[in-house]
């Protein structure tokens, strides 16, 4: 079984880069990294970007300094079709501030699976000298497969902004 780190990057200059995720969820005290389902209805989130000329949105929206996932409806369908079931999708509007266009083609994705499975001894990590539980960078990642079960997509419990996917995904 092979697992990979889920990475989001622009591969072309015309792909939209959102400057940051809105603070709405923080203001509501809802944490997208916690792996917990929302127990109340959350408002539709406005995600703003500025794009002029010819531009495209990626299926996994590229957000600078992101701490969440924003996926297209098509990508969410693909993930569900291969068996990823720990997803809550939350409403959002994508607003292009350059022309005022509003799109409802993506959703904020709350990934519910969080697994503590890092094999620290076999991984090559950069950690904080004063707080060794704080992982700054992962150069080589080894997982404890006995902890994974049948999960196909999850947040790494030891570093929750890192998303891991099974090779089937």
Coordinates of N, CA and C in Angstrom, one line a residue:
X1 N 0.8 -1.2 0.0 CA 0.0 0.0 0.0 C 0.9 1.2 0.0
X2 N 0.6 2.1 -0.9 CA 1.3 3.4 -1.0 C 0.4 4.5 -0.6
X3 N 1.0 5.5 0.1 CA 0.3 6.7 0.4 C 1.1 7.9 0.0
X4 N 0.4 9.0 -0.3 CA 1.1 10.2 -0.8 C 0.6 11.4 0.0
X5 N 1.4 12.5 0.0 CA 0.9 13.7 0.6 C 0.1 14.5 -0.5
X6 N -1.1 14.9 -0.2 CA -1.9 15.7 -1.1 C -1.4 17.1 -1.2
X7 N -1.0 17.5 -2.4 CA -0.4 18.8 -2.5 C -1.2 19.6 -3.6
X8 N -1.3 20.9 -3.3 CA -2.0 21.7 -4.2 C -1.1 22.8 -4.7
X9 N -0.9 22.9 -6.0 CA 0.0 23.9 -6.6 C -0.6 24.3 -7.9
X10 N -0.3 25.5 -8.3 CA -0.6 26.0 -9.6 C 0.4 25.4 -10.6
X11 N -0.1 24.8 -11.7 CA 0.9 24.3 -12.7 C 1.0 25.3 -13.9
X12 N 0.1 26.3 -13.9 CA 0.1 27.3 -15.0 C -0.2 28.7 -14.4
X13 N 0.3 29.7 -15.0 CA 0.1 31.0 -14.5 C -1.4 31.5 -14.5
X14 N -2.2 31.0 -15.5 CA -3.5 31.4 -15.6 C -4.5 30.8 -14.5
X15 N -4.0 29.8 -13.8 CA -4.8 29.2 -12.7 C -4.9 30.2 -11.5
X16 N -6.1 30.3 -11.0 CA -6.4 31.2 -9.9 C -5.6 30.8 -8.6
X17 N -5.0 31.8 -8.0 CA -4.5 31.7 -6.7 C -5.3 32.6 -5.7
X18 N -5.9 32.0 -4.8 CA -6.7 32.8 -3.8 C -5.8 33.2 -2.7
X19 N -5.8 34.5 -2.4 CA -4.7 35.1 -1.5 C -4.8 34.5 0.0
X20 N -6.0 34.1 0.4 CA -6.1 33.5 1.7 C -7.5 33.1 2.0
X21 N -7.7 32.2 3.0 CA -9.0 31.7 3.3 C -9.7 32.7 4.2
X22 N -11.0 33.0 4.0 CA -11.7 34.0 4.9 C -11.7 33.5 6.3
X23 N -11.9 34.5 7.2 CA -11.8 34.2 8.6 C -13.2 33.8 9.2
X24 N -14.2 33.6 8.4 CA -15.5 33.3 8.9 C -15.6 32.2 9.8
X25 N -15.0 31.0 9.5 CA -15.0 29.9 10.4 C -14.3 30.1 11.7
X26 N -13.2 30.8 11.6 CA -12.5 31.2 12.9 C -13.4 32.0 13.8
X27 N -14.1 33.0 13.2 CA -15.0 33.8 13.9 C -16.1 33.0 14.5
X28 N -16.5 31.9 13.9 CA -17.6 31.1 14.4 C -17.0 30.0 15.3
X29 N -15.7 30.0 15.5 CA -15.0 29.0 16.3 C -15.3 27.6 15.8
X30 N -15.1 27.4 14.5 CA -15.2 26.1 13.8 C -13.9 25.8 13.2
X31 N -13.3 24.7 13.6 CA -11.9 24.4 13.1 C -12.0 23.3 12.0
X32 N -11.5 23.6 10.8 CA -11.5 22.7 9.7 C -10.4 21.6 9.9
X33 N -9.5 21.8 10.8 CA -8.4 20.8 11.0 C -8.7 19.8 12.0
X34 N -9.8 20.0 12.8 CA -10.1 19.1 13.9 C -10.6 17.8 13.6
X35 N -11.2 17.6 12.4 CA -11.8 16.3 12.0 C -13.1 16.1 12.6
X36 N -13.8 17.2 13.0 CA -15.1 17.1 13.6 C -16.2 17.6 12.8
X37 N -17.3 17.0 12.8 CA -18.5 17.4 12.0 C -19.1 18.6 12.7
X38 N -19.6 19.5 11.8 CA -20.3 20.7 12.3 C -21.6 20.3 12.9
X39 N -21.9 20.7 14.1 CA -23.2 20.4 14.7 C -24.2 21.5 14.6
X40 N -23.9 22.5 13.8 CA -24.9 23.5 13.5 C -24.7 23.9 12.1
X41 N -25.7 24.6 11.6 CA -25.6 25.0 10.2 C -24.6 26.2 10.1
X42 N -23.7 26.0 9.1 CA -22.7 27.1 8.9 C -23.1 27.9 7.7
X43 N -22.7 29.2 7.8 CA -23.1 30.1 6.6 C -22.3 29.8 5.4
X44 N -22.8 30.2 4.3 CA -22.1 30.1 3.0 C -20.9 31.0 3.1
X45 N -19.7 30.5 2.8 CA -18.5 31.3 2.9 C -18.2 32.0 1.6
X46 N -17.8 33.2 1.6 CA -17.4 34.0 0.4 C -15.9 33.9 0.3
X47 N -15.4 33.3 -0.8 CA -14.0 33.1 -1.0 C -13.7 34.1 -2.2
X48 N -12.8 35.1 -1.9 CA -12.6 36.1 -2.9 C -11.2 36.0 -3.6
X49 N -11.2 36.3 -4.8 CA -10.0 36.3 -5.6 C -10.1 37.4 -6.7
X50 N -8.9 37.7 -7.3 CA -8.9 38.7 -8.3 C -8.2 38.1 -9.5
X51 N -9.0 37.9 -10.6 CA -8.4 37.3 -11.8 C -9.0 38.1 -13.0
X52 N -8.1 38.5 -13.9 CA -8.5 39.2 -15.1 C -8.0 38.4 -16.3
X53 N -8.6 38.6 -17.5 CA -8.2 38.0 -18.7 C -8.7 36.5 -18.7
X54 N -7.9 35.6 -19.3 CA -8.2 34.2 -19.3 C -7.7 33.6 -18.0
X55 N -8.5 33.0 -17.3 CA -8.2 32.3 -16.0 C -9.0 31.0 -15.8
X56 N -8.5 30.1 -15.0 CA -9.2 28.9 -14.7 C -9.1 28.6 -13.2
X57 N -10.1 28.0 -12.7 CA -10.1 27.5 -11.3 C -9.7 26.0 -11.4
X58 N -8.8 25.7 -10.5 CA -8.4 24.3 -10.4 C -9.4 23.5 -9.6
X59 N -9.5 22.2 -9.8 CA -10.5 21.4 -9.0 C -10.2 21.4 -7.5
X60 N -8.9 21.4 -7.2 CA -8.5 21.6 -5.8 C -8.0 23.0 -5.7
X61 N -8.9 24.0 -5.3 CA -8.6 25.4 -5.3 C -7.3 25.7 -4.6
X62 N -6.4 26.5 -5.3 CA -5.1 26.8 -4.7 C -5.3 28.1 -3.8
X63 N -5.1 27.9 -2.5 CA -5.2 29.0 -1.6 C -3.9 29.2 -0.9
X64 N -3.4 30.4 -0.9 CA -2.1 30.7 -0.2 C -2.4 30.6 1.3
X65 N -1.4 30.0 2.0 CA -1.5 29.9 3.4 C -2.7 29.1 3.9
X66 N -3.1 28.2 3.1 CA -4.4 27.5 3.3 C -4.4 26.5 4.5
X67 N -5.5 26.4 5.1 CA -5.6 25.4 6.2 C -6.9 24.6 6.0
X68 N -7.3 24.6 4.7 CA -8.6 23.9 4.4 C -8.5 23.4 3.0
X69 N -9.5 22.6 2.6 CA -9.6 22.1 1.3 C -10.9 22.8 0.7
X70 N -10.7 23.2 -0.6 CA -11.9 23.7 -1.3 C -11.8 23.0 -2.7
X71 N -12.8 22.1 -2.9 CA -12.8 21.2 -4.0 C -14.0 21.6 -5.0
X72 N -13.8 21.3 -6.2 CA -14.9 21.4 -7.2 C -15.9 20.3 -7.0
X73 N -17.1 20.5 -7.5 CA -18.1 19.5 -7.4 C -17.6 18.2 -8.1
X74 N -16.9 18.4 -9.2 CA -16.4 17.2 -10.0 C -15.4 16.4 -9.2
X75 N -14.5 17.1 -8.5 CA -13.5 16.4 -7.7 C -14.1 15.7 -6.5
X76 N -15.1 16.3 -5.9 CA -15.8 15.7 -4.7 C -16.5 14.4 -5.2
X77 N -17.1 14.4 -6.4 CA -17.7 13.2 -6.9 C -16.7 12.1 -7.2
X78 N -15.5 12.5 -7.8 CA -14.5 11.5 -8.0 C -14.0 10.9 -6.7
X79 N -13.8 11.7 -5.7 CA -13.3 11.2 -4.4 C -14.3 10.2 -3.8
X80 N -15.6 10.6 -3.9 CA -16.6 9.7 -3.3 C -16.7 8.4 -4.1
X81 N -16.6 8.5 -5.5 CA -16.7 7.3 -6.3 C -15.5 6.3 -6.1
X82 N -14.4 6.8 -5.6 CA -13.3 5.8 -5.3 C -13.3 5.3 -3.9
X83 N -14.3 5.8 -3.1 CA -14.5 5.3 -1.8 C -14.1 6.2 -0.6
X84 N -13.7 7.5 -0.9 CA -13.4 8.4 0.2 C -14.8 8.8 0.8
X85 N -15.0 8.5 2.1 CA -16.3 8.7 2.7 C -16.3 9.7 3.9
X86 N -15.1 10.1 4.3 CA -15.1 11.0 5.5 C -15.1 12.5 5.1
X87 N -15.9 12.9 4.2 CA -16.0 14.3 3.7 C -17.3 14.9 4.1
X88 N -17.3 16.1 4.7 CA -18.5 16.9 4.8 C -18.3 18.1 3.9
X89 N -19.2 18.4 3.1 CA -19.1 19.5 2.1 C -19.9 20.7 2.6
X90 N -19.3 21.8 2.6 CA -20.0 23.0 3.2 C -20.0 24.1 2.1
X91 N -21.1 24.9 2.1 CA -21.3 25.8 1.0 C -20.3 27.0 0.9
X92 N -20.0 27.4 -0.3 CA -19.1 28.6 -0.5 C -19.5 29.2 -1.8
X93 N -19.2 30.5 -1.9 CA -19.3 31.2 -3.2 C -17.9 31.7 -3.5
X94 N -17.5 31.5 -4.8 CA -16.2 32.1 -5.2 C -16.5 33.4 -5.9
X95 N -15.9 34.5 -5.5 CA -16.2 35.8 -6.0 C -15.0 36.4 -6.7
X96 N -15.1 36.6 -8.0 CA -13.9 37.3 -8.7 C -14.1 38.8 -8.5
X97 N -13.3 39.4 -7.7 CA -13.4 40.8 -7.4 C -13.1 41.7 -8.6
X98 N -12.4 41.2 -9.7 CA -12.1 41.9 -10.8 C -13.4 42.2 -11.7
X99 N -14.3 41.3 -11.7 CA -15.5 41.5 -12.6 C -16.8 41.3 -11.8
X100 N -16.7 40.9 -10.6 CA -18.0 40.7 -9.8 C -18.6 39.3 -10.0
X101 N -18.1 38.5 -10.8 CA -18.7 37.2 -11.1 C -18.7 36.3 -9.9
X102 N -19.8 35.6 -9.7 CA -20.0 34.8 -8.5 C -20.2 33.3 -9.0
X103 N -19.4 32.4 -8.5 CA -19.5 31.0 -8.9 C -19.8 30.1 -7.7
X104 N -20.6 29.1 -8.0 CA -20.9 28.1 -6.9 C -20.5 26.7 -7.5
X105 N -19.3 26.6 -7.9 CA -18.8 25.4 -8.5 C -17.9 24.6 -7.5
X106 N -17.6 25.1 -6.3 CA -16.8 24.5 -5.4 C -17.4 24.4 -4.0
X107 N -16.9 23.6 -3.1 CA -17.4 23.5 -1.7 C -16.2 23.5 -0.8
X108 N -16.3 24.0 0.4 CA -15.3 23.8 1.4 C -15.5 22.4 1.9
X109 N -14.4 21.7 2.0 CA -14.4 20.2 2.4 C -13.9 20.1 3.8
X110 N -14.7 19.6 4.7 CA -14.2 19.2 6.0 C -13.9 17.8 6.0
X111 N -12.6 17.5 6.1 CA -12.1 16.1 6.1 C -12.1 15.6 7.5
X112 N -13.0 14.6 7.7 CA -13.3 14.1 9.1 C -12.3 13.1 9.6
X113 N -11.6 12.4 8.8 CA -10.6 11.4 9.2 C -9.3 12.1 9.6
X114 N -8.9 11.9 10.9 CA -7.6 12.4 11.4 C -7.0 11.1 12.0
X115 N -5.8 10.8 11.6 CA -5.1 9.5 12.1 C -3.7 9.9 12.5
X116 N -3.4 9.5 13.8 CA -2.1 9.6 14.3 C -1.3 8.3 13.9
X117 N -0.5 8.5 12.9 CA 0.1 7.3 12.3 C 1.6 7.5 11.8
X118 N 2.2 8.6 12.2 CA 3.5 9.0 11.8 C 4.5 8.1 12.5
X119 N 5.4 7.4 11.7 CA 6.5 6.7 12.3 C 7.7 7.6 12.4
X120 N 7.8 8.2 13.6 CA 8.8 9.3 13.8 C 10.3 8.7 13.6
X121 N 10.5 7.5 14.0 CA 11.8 6.9 13.9 C 12.3 6.7 12.4
X122 N 11.3 6.4 11.6 CA 11.6 6.1 10.2 C 11.5 7.3 9.3
X123 N 10.9 8.4 9.8 CA 10.7 9.5 9.0 C 11.8 10.5 9.2
X124 N 12.0 11.4 8.2 CA 13.0 12.5 8.3 C 12.2 13.8 8.5
X125 N 12.3 14.4 9.7 CA 11.5 15.5 10.1 C 12.4 16.7 10.5
X126 N 11.8 17.9 10.3 CA 12.4 19.1 11.0 C 11.4 19.4 12.1
X127 N 11.9 19.4 13.3 CA 11.1 19.7 14.4 C 11.6 20.9 15.2
X128 N 10.7 21.6 15.9 CA 11.1 22.7 16.8 C 12.0 22.2 17.9
X129 N 13.1 22.9 18.1 CA 14.0 22.5 19.2 C 13.4 22.5 20.6
X130 N 12.5 23.5 20.8 CA 11.9 23.6 22.1 C 10.6 22.9 22.3
X131 N 10.0 22.6 21.2 CA 8.7 21.8 21.2 C 8.8 20.7 20.2
X132 N 9.3 19.5 20.5 CA 9.6 18.5 19.5 C 8.3 17.9 18.9
X133 N 7.1 18.2 19.5 CA 5.9 17.8 18.8 C 5.5 18.6 17.7
X134 N 6.1 19.8 17.6 CA 5.8 20.8 16.5 C 6.7 20.4 15.3
X135 N 6.1 19.9 14.2 CA 6.8 19.5 13.0 C 6.8 20.6 12.0
X136 N 8.0 21.1 11.6 CA 8.1 22.2 10.7 C 8.0 21.7 9.3
X137 N 8.7 20.6 9.0 CA 8.8 20.1 7.7 C 9.0 18.6 7.7
X138 N 8.5 17.9 6.7 CA 8.6 16.5 6.5 C 9.4 16.2 5.2
X139 N 10.6 15.7 5.4 CA 11.4 15.4 4.2 C 11.2 14.0 3.7
X140 N 11.1 13.0 4.6 CA 10.8 11.6 4.3 C 9.7 11.2 5.2
X141 N 8.6 10.7 4.7 CA 7.4 10.3 5.5 C 7.3 8.8 5.5
X142 N 7.2 8.2 6.7 CA 6.9 6.8 6.9 C 5.7 6.8 7.8
X143 N 4.7 6.0 7.4 CA 3.5 5.8 8.2 C 3.5 4.5 8.9
X144 N 2.8 4.4 10.0 CA 2.5 3.1 10.7 C 1.2 2.6 10.1
X145 N 1.4 1.6 9.2 CA 0.3 1.1 8.4 C -0.7 0.4 9.3
X146 N -0.3 -0.1 10.4 CA -1.2 -0.8 11.3 C -2.3 0.2 11.9
X147 N -2.1 1.4 11.8 CA -3.0 2.5 12.3 C -4.0 3.0 11.3
X148 N -3.8 2.6 10.0 CA -4.5 3.2 8.9 C -5.9 2.6 8.6
X149 N -6.1 1.4 8.9 CA -7.4 0.7 8.6 C -7.6 0.8 7.1
X150 N -8.8 1.2 6.7 CA -9.1 1.3 5.3 C -9.3 2.7 4.8
X151 N -8.7 3.7 5.5 CA -8.9 5.1 5.2 C -8.1 5.4 3.9
X152 N -8.8 6.1 3.0 CA -8.2 6.5 1.7 C -7.7 7.9 1.7
X153 N -8.2 8.8 2.6 CA -7.8 10.2 2.6 C -8.0 10.7 4.1
X154 N -7.0 11.2 4.6 CA -7.1 11.7 6.0 C -6.0 12.8 6.3
X155 N -6.3 13.5 7.4 CA -5.3 14.4 7.9 C -4.3 13.7 8.8
X156 N -3.1 14.0 8.7 CA -2.0 13.4 9.6 C -2.2 14.0 11.0
X157 N -2.5 13.1 11.9 CA -2.8 13.6 13.3 C -1.7 14.4 13.9
X158 N -0.4 14.1 13.6 CA 0.7 14.8 14.2 C 1.0 16.1 13.5
X159 N 0.3 16.4 12.4 CA 0.5 17.6 11.6 C -0.7 17.8 10.8
X160 N -1.7 18.3 11.3 CA -3.1 18.3 10.7 C -3.3 19.0 9.4
X161 N -2.4 20.0 9.1 CA -2.6 20.6 7.8 C -2.0 19.7 6.7
X162 N -1.4 18.6 7.0 CA -0.9 17.7 6.0 C -2.0 16.6 5.7
X163 N -2.4 16.5 4.5 CA -3.4 15.5 4.1 C -2.7 14.4 3.3
X164 N -3.1 13.2 3.7 CA -2.5 12.0 3.1 C -3.6 11.2 2.3
X165 N -3.2 10.7 1.1 CA -4.1 10.0 0.3 C -3.5 8.6 -0.1
X166 N -4.4 7.6 -0.2 CA -4.0 6.3 -0.6 C -3.8 6.3 -2.1
X167 N -3.0 5.4 -2.7 CA -2.7 5.4 -4.1 C -3.9 5.3 -5.0
X168 N -5.0 4.7 -4.4 CA -6.3 4.6 -5.2 C -6.9 5.9 -5.5
X169 N -6.6 6.9 -4.7 CA -7.1 8.2 -4.9 C -6.3 9.0 -5.9

